Short mmCIF file of C-alpha atoms and ligand atoms in Angstrom, two decimals:
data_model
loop_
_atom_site.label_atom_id
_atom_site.label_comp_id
_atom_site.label_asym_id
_atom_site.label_seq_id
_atom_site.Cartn_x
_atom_site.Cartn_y
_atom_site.Cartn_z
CA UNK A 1 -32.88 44.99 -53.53
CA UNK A 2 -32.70 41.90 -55.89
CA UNK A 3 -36.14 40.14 -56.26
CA UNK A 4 -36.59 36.57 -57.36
CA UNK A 5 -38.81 35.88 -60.79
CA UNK A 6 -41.78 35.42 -58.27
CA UNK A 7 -41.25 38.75 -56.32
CA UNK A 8 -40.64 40.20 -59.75
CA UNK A 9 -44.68 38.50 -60.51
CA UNK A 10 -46.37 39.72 -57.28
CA UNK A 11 -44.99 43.37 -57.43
CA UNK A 12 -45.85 43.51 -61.52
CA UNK A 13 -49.33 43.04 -59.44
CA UNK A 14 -49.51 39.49 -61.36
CA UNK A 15 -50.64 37.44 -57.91
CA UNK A 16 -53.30 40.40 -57.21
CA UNK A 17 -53.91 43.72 -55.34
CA UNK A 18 -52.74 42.79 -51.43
CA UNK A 19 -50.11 40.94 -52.83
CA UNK A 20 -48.44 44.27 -55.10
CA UNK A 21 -49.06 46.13 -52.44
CA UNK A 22 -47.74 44.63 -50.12
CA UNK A 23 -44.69 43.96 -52.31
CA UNK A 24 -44.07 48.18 -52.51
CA UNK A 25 -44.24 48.20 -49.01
CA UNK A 26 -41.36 45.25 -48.67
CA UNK A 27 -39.37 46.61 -51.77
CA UNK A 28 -39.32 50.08 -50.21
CA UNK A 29 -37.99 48.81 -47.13
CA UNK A 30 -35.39 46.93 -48.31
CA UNK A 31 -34.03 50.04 -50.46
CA UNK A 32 -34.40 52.62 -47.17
CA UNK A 33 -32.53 49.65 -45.06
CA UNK A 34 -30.38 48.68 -48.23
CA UNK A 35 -31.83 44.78 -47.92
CA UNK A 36 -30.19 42.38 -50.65
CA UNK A 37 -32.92 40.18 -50.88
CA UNK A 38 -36.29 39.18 -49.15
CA UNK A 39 -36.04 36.18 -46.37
CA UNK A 40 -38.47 33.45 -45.79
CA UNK A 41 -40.24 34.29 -42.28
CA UNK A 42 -42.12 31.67 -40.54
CA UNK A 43 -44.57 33.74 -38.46
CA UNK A 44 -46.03 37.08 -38.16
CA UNK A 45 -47.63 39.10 -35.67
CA UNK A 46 -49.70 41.84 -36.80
CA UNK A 47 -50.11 45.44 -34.46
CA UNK A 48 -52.49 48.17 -35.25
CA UNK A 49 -55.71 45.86 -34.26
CA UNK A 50 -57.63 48.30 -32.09
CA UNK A 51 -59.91 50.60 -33.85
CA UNK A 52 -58.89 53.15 -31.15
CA UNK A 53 -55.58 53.65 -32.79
CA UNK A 54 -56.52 52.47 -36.60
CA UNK A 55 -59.36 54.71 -37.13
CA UNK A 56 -61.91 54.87 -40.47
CA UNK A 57 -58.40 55.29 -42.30
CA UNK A 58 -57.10 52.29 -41.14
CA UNK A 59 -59.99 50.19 -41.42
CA UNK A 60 -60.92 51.33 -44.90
CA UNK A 61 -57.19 50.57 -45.65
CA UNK A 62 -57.75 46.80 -44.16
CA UNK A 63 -61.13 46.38 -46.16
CA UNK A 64 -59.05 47.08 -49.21
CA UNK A 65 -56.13 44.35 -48.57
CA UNK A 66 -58.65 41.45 -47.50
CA UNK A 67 -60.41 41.95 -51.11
CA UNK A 68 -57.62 39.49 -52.12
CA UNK A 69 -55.31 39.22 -49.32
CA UNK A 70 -54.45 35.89 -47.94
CA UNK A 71 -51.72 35.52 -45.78
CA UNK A 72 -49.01 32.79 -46.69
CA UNK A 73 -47.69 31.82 -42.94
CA UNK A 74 -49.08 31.46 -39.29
CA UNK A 75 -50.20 35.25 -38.44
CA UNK A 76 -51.77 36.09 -35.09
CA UNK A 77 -53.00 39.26 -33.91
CA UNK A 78 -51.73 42.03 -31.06
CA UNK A 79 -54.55 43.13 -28.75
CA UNK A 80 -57.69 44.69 -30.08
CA UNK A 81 -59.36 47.85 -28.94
CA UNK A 82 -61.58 45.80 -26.81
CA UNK A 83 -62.58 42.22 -25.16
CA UNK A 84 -64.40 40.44 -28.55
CA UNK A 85 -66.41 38.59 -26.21
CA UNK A 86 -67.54 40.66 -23.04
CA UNK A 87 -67.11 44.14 -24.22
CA UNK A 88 -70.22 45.47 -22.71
CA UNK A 89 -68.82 44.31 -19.82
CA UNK A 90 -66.06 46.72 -19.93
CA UNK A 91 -68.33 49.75 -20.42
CA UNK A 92 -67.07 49.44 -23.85
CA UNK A 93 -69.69 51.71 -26.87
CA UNK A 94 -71.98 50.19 -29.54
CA UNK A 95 -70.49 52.33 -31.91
CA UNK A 96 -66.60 51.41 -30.85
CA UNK A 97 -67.66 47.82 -30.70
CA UNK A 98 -69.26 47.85 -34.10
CA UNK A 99 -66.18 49.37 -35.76
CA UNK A 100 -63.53 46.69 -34.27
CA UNK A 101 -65.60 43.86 -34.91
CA UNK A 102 -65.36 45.13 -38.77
CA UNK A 103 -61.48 45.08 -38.38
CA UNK A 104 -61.61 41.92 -36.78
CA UNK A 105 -63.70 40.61 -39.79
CA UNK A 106 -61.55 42.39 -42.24
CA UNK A 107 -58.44 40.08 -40.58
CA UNK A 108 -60.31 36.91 -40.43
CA UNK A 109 -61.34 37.22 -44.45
CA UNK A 110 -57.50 37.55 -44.64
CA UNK A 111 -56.95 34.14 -43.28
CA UNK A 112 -55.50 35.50 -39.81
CA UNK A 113 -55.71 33.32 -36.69
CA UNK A 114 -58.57 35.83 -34.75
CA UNK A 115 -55.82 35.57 -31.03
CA UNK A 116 -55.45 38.95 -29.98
CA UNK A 117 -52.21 38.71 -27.40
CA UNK A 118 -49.04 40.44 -26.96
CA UNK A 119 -47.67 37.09 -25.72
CA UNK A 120 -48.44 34.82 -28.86
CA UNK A 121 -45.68 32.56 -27.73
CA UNK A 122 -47.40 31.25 -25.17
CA UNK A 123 -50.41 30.29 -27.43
CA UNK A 124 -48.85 28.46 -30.03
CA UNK A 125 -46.76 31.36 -31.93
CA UNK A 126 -43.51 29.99 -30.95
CA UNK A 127 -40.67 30.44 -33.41
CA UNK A 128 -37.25 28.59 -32.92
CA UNK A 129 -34.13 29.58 -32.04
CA UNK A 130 -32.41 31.32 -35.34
CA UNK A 131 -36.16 31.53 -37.15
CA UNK A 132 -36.60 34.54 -39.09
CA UNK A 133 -39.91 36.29 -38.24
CA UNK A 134 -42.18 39.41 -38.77
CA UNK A 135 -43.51 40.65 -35.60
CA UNK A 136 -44.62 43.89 -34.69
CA UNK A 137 -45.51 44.16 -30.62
CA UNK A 138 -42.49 45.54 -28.71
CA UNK A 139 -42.63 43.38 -25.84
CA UNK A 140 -42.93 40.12 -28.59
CA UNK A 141 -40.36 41.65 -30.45
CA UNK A 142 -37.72 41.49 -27.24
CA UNK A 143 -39.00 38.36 -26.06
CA UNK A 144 -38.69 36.41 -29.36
CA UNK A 145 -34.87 37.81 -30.30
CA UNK A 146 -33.96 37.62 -26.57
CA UNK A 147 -35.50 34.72 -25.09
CA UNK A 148 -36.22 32.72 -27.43
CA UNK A 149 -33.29 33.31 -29.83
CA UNK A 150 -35.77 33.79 -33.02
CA UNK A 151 -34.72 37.10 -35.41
CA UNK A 152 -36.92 39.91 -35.53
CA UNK A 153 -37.22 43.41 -36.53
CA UNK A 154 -40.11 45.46 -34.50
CA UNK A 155 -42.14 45.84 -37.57
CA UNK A 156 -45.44 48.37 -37.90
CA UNK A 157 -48.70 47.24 -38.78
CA UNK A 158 -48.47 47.65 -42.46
CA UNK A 159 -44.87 45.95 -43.14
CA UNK A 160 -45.88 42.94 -40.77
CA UNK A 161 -49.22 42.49 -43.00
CA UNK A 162 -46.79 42.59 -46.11
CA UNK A 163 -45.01 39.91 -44.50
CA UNK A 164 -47.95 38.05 -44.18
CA UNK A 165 -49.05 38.26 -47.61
CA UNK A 166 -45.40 37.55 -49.55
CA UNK A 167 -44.40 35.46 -47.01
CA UNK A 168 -40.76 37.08 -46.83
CA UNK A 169 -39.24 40.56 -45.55
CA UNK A 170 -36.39 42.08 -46.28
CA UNK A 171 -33.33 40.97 -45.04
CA UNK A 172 -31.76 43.79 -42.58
CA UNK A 173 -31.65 45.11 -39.02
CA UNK A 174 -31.93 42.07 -36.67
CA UNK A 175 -31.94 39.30 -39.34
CA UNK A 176 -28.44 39.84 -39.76
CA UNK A 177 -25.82 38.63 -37.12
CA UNK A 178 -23.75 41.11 -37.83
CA UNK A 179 -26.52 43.83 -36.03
CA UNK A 180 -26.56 41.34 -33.07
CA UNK A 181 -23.84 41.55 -31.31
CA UNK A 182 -24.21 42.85 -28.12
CA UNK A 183 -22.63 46.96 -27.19
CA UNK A 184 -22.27 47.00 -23.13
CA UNK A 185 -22.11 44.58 -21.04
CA UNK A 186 -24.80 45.70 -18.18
CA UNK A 187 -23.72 44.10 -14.23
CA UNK A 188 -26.71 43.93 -12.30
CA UNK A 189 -26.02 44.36 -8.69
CA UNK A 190 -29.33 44.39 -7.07
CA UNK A 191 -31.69 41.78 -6.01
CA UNK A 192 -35.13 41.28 -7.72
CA UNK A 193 -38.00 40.15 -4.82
CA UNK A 194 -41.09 40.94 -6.98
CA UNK A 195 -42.33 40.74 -10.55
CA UNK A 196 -42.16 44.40 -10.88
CA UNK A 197 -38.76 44.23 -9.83
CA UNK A 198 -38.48 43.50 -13.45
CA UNK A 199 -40.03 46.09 -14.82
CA UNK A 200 -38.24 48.40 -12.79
CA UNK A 201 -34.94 46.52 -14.07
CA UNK A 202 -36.06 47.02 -17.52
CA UNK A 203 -36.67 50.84 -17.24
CA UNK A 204 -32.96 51.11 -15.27
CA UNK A 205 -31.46 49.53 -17.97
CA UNK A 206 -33.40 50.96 -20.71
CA UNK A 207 -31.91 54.25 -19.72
CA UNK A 208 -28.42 53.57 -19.53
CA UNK A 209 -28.36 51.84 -21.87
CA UNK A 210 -30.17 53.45 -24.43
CA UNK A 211 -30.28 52.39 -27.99
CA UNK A 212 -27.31 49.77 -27.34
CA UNK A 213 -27.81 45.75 -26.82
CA UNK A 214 -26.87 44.87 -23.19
CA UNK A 215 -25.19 41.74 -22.05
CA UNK A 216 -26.37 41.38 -18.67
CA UNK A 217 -24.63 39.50 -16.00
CA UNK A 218 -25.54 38.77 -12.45
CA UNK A 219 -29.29 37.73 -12.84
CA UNK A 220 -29.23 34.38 -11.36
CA UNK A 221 -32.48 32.98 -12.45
CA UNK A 222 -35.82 33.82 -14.30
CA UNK A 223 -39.31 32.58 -15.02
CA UNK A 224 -40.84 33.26 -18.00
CA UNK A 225 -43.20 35.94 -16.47
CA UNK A 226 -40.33 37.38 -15.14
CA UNK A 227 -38.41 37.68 -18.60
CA UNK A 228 -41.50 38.80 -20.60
CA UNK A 229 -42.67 41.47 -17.77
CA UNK A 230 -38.22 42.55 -18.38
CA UNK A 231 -39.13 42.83 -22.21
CA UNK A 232 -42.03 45.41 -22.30
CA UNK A 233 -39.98 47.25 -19.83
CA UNK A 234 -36.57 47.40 -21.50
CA UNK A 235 -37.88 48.08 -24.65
CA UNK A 236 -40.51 50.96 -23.49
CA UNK A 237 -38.20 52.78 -22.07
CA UNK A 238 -34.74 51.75 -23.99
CA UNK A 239 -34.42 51.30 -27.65
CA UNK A 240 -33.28 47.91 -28.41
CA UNK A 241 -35.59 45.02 -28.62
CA UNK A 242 -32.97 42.54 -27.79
CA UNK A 243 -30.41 41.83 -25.07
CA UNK A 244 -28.35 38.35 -23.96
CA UNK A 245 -29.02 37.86 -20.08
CA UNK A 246 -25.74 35.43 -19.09
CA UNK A 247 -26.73 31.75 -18.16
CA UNK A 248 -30.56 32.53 -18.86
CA UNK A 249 -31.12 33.68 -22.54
CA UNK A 250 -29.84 30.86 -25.44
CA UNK A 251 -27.39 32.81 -27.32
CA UNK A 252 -26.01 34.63 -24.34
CA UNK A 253 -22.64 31.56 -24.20
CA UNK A 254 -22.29 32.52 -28.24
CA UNK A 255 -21.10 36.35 -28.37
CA UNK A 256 -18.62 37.89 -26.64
CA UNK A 257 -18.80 40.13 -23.37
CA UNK A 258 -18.49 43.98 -24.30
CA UNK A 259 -15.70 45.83 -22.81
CA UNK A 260 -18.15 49.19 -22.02
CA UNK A 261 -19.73 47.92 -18.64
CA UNK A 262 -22.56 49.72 -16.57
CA UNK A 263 -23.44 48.69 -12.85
CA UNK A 264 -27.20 48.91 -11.77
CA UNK A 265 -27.45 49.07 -8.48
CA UNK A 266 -30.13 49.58 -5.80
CA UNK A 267 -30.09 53.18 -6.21
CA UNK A 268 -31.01 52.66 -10.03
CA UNK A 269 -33.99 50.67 -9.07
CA UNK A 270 -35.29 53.13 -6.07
CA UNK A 271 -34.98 56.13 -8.89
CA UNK A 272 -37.00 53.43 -11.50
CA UNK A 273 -40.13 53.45 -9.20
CA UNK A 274 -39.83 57.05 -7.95
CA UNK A 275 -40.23 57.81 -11.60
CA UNK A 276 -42.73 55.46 -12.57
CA UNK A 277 -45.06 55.91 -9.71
CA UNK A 278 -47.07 58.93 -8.98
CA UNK A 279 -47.70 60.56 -5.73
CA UNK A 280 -51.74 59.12 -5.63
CA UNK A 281 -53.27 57.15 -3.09
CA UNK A 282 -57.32 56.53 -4.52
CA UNK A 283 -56.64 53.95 -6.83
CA UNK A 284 -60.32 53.41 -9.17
CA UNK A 285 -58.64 50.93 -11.57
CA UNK A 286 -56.06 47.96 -11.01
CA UNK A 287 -54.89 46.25 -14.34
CA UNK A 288 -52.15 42.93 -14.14
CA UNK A 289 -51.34 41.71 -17.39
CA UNK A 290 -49.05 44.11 -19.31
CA UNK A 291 -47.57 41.93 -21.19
CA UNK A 292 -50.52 39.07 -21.02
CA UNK A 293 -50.97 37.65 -18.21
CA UNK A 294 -50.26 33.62 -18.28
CA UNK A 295 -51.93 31.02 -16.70
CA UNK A 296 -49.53 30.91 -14.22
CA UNK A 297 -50.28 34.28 -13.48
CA UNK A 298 -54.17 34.15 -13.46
CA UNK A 299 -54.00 31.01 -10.80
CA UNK A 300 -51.50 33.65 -8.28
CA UNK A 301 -54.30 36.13 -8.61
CA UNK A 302 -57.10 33.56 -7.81
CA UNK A 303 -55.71 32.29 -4.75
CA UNK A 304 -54.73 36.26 -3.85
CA UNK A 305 -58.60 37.03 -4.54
CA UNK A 306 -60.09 34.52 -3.26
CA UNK A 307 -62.80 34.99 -0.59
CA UNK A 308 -62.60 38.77 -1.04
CA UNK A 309 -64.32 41.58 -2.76
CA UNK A 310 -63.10 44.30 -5.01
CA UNK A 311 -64.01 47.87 -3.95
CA UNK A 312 -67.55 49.86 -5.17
CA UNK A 313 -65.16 52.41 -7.06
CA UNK A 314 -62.39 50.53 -8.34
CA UNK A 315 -62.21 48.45 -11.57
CA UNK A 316 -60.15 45.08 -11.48
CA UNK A 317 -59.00 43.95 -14.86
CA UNK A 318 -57.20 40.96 -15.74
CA UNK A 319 -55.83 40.86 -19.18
CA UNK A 320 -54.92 38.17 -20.75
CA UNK A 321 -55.34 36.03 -24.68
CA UNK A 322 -58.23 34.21 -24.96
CA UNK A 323 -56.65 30.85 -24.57
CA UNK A 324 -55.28 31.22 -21.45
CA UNK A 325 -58.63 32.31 -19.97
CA UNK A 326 -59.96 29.27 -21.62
CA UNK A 327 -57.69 27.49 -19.33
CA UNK A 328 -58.64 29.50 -16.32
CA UNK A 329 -62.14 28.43 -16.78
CA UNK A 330 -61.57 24.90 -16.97
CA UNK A 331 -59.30 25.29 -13.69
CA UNK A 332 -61.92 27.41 -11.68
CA UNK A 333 -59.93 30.72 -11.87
CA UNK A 334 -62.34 32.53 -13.55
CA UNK A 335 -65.13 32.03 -11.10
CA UNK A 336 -62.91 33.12 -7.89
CA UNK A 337 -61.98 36.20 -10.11
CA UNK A 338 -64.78 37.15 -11.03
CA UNK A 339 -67.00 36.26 -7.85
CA UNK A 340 -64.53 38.77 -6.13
CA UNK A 341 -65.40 41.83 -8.71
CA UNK A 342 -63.02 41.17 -10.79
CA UNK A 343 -63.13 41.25 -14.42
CA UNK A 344 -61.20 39.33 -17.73
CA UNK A 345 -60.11 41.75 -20.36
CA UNK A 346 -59.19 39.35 -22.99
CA UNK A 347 -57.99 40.24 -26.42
CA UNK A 348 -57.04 43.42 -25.64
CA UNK A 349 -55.21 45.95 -22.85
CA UNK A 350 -55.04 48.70 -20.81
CA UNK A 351 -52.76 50.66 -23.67
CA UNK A 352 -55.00 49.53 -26.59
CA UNK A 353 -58.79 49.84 -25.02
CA UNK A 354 -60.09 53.92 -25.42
CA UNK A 355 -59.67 54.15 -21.39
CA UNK A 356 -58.59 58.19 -21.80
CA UNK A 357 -60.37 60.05 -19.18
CA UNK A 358 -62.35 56.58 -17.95
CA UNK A 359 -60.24 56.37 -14.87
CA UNK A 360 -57.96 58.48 -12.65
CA UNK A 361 -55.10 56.55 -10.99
CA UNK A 362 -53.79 52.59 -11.94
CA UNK A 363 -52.16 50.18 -10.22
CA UNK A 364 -50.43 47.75 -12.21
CA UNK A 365 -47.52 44.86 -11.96
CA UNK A 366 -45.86 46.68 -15.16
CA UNK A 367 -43.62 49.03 -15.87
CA UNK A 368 -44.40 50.07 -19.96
CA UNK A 369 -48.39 49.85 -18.65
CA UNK A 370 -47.88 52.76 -16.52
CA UNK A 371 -46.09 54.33 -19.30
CA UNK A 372 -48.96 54.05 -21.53
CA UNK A 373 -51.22 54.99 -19.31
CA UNK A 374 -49.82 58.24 -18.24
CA UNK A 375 -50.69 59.00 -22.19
CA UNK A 376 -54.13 57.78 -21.24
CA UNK A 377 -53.99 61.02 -18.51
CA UNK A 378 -53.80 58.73 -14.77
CA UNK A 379 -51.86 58.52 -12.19
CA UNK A 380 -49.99 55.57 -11.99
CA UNK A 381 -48.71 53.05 -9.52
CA UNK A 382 -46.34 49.82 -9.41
CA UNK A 383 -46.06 47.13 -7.19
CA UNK A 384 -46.51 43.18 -7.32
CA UNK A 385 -49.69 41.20 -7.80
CA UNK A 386 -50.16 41.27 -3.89
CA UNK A 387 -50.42 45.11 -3.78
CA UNK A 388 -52.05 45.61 -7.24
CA UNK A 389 -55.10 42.79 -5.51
CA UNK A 390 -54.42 45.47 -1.94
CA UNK A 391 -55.18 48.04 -3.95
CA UNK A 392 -57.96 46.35 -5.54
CA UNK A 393 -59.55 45.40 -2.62
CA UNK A 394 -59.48 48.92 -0.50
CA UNK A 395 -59.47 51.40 -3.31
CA UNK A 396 -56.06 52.68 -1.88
CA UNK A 397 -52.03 52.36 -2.49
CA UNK A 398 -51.01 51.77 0.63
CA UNK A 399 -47.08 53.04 1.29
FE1 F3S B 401 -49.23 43.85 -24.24
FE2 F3S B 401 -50.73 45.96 -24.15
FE3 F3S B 401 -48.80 45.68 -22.43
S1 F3S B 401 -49.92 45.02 -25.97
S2 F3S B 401 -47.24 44.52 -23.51
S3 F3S B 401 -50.60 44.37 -22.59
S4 F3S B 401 -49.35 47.56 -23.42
#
């Protein structure tokens, strides 16, 4: 890869220690991708924040790069291992809590805006269309190629970091239009009722279409918690973090329709739940917000909630960034959640929190949450934000 005079300076280690290494990291991955140059990116989102998944390793590896490290652009943060706030709330350890709140420090000496979300464009990370970025969370990875039009790879903890620092990454994968152009054209056939309709739309597709970029026709319209619920989904269980939805996503009228064409039809979304739910009926934990919920969101479940009571053996969660729950206090959401048992999980999630063998059976809105938390051994269960609050409410999954 060529390097400018002033990449040249920062890998001879001449702008410091986070800066060199973070330089080896970019340099390395340009050669393995066979990048001809860095490119300026104008945010980054940083994964690998919970201690649950980073470890003493990872810490000690953080501790090293905020010596010196100080990132050049807007950087925000994926969720952490736990609420920063109201951990103890979530029957969250001294010792756990004690360790993230030293990675959280570790990020903050860095210069890092301390938002822990997997929807950071809907808190002020908001690239525009054709804006090259660093970001690392699947789901934020779809969202900002797809939806927003922005140019992404899905980059790990450590190359988004390097970002960070230099400021640039190298120039391959979904930075370049020539690795954007869409494979099959995907005809949806089947009507969505219920946000996780989309999930289950996102798994279908995921399948078929495997690591290929759909073009997908027949959607007639979609909110925004609609298209980022589509993103975890089609990306947790497909390859591709990017797809053109016809008439809804911006570049979808600038490439052409693929010849190769799959149908999904009902059938395709009947076999997505039969897969993603489990035969259980005790439900002790109901989780919507996978990705973050929005405000939007958090006022459906208040009115949903309101006036009744969550059940002695079930947990409630609502997860969500810190801002929007800032929101939902000033609004009165929070009180009607939480006078009805339930509970905020901000700044982190059901996939990120050290839940493994803490609950039996979820019910969720999302698709990729009941992915991750089959890894985190339950049973799992999806439905809309009516039966996740049902299932709240009585302990059961009723069908
Ligand atoms: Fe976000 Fe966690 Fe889901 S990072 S997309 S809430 S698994």
């Amino acid at each position: 890869m060529k390097l400018t005079k002033q990449e040249q300076r920062m890998l001879d280690g001449k702008e410091g220690y986070a800066v060199r290494k973070s330089m080896e990291i970019l340099a390395a991955l340009g050669d393995i991708y066979g990048a001809e140059s860095l490119i300026k990116v104008g945010s980054v989102q940083v994964a690998g924040v919970s201690y649950h998944n980073l470890g003493d390793a990872g810490l000690e590896f953080l501790n090293e790069l905020a010596k010196d490290g100080r990132v050049r652009v807007l950087t925000t943060l994926n969720p952490a291992g736990m609420d920063l706030e109201n951990w103890r709330q979530l029957g969250i350890s001294e010792e756990f809590a004690a360790k993230q709140n030293q990675v959280i420090e570790a990020f903050e000496r860095m210069g890092i805006l301390i938002s822990c979300t997997c929807t950071p464009y809907l808190i002020g990370n908001l690239p525009r269309f054709g804006e090259h970025v660093a970001w690392s969370e699947s789901s934020a990875v779809t969202f900002a190629n797809s939806v927003l039009g922005a140019k992404t790879n899905r980059e790990g903890g450590p190359s988004a970091l390097a970002a960070a620092f230099v400021g640039k990454t190298p120039s391959y994968g979904l930075h370049l239009d020539e690795n954007r152009k869409p494979d099959v054209h995907v005809q949806v056939e089947v009507k969505l009722v219920k946000l996780s309709d989309w999930g289950a739309l996102g798994y279908a597709i995921g399948k078929k279409a495997e690591n290929k970029i759909a073009y997908i026709t027949g959607v007639a319209e979609a909110d925004v918690d609609e298209l980022k619920s589509f993103c975890a989904s089609v990306v947790t269980y497909g390859a591709k973090p990017l797809f053109y939805m016809k008439g809804i996503t911006p570049a979808s009228e600038s490439v052409k329709q693929p010849k190769e064409t799959l149908t999904i039809e009902e059938g395709d979304l009947k076999n997505a739940y039969d897969n993603i739910n489990d035969q259980v009926s005790d439900i002790d934990f109901v989780c919507v917000g996978c990705p973050h919920c929005s405000i939007k969101e958090i006022s459906e479940i208040s009115d949903l909630v309101k006036g009744k009571k969550v059940a002695d053996r079930t947990e409630f969660w609502v997860a969500t960034s810190r801002t929007a729950k800032q929101l939902a206090d000033k609004r009165g959401y929070t009180r009607v959640i939480e006078a009805a048992g339930g509970k905020f999980a901000c700044d982190t999630c059901m996939a990120v929190a050290p839940l493994k063998g803490r609950f039996k059976a979820l019910a969720t809105t999302s698709a990729k949450g009941c992915f991750y938390s089959r890894q985190n051994l339950m049973k799992t269960k999806m439905g809309s934000i009516q039966e996740c609050i049902d299932a709240a409410v009585t302990g059961k999954w009723n069908n």
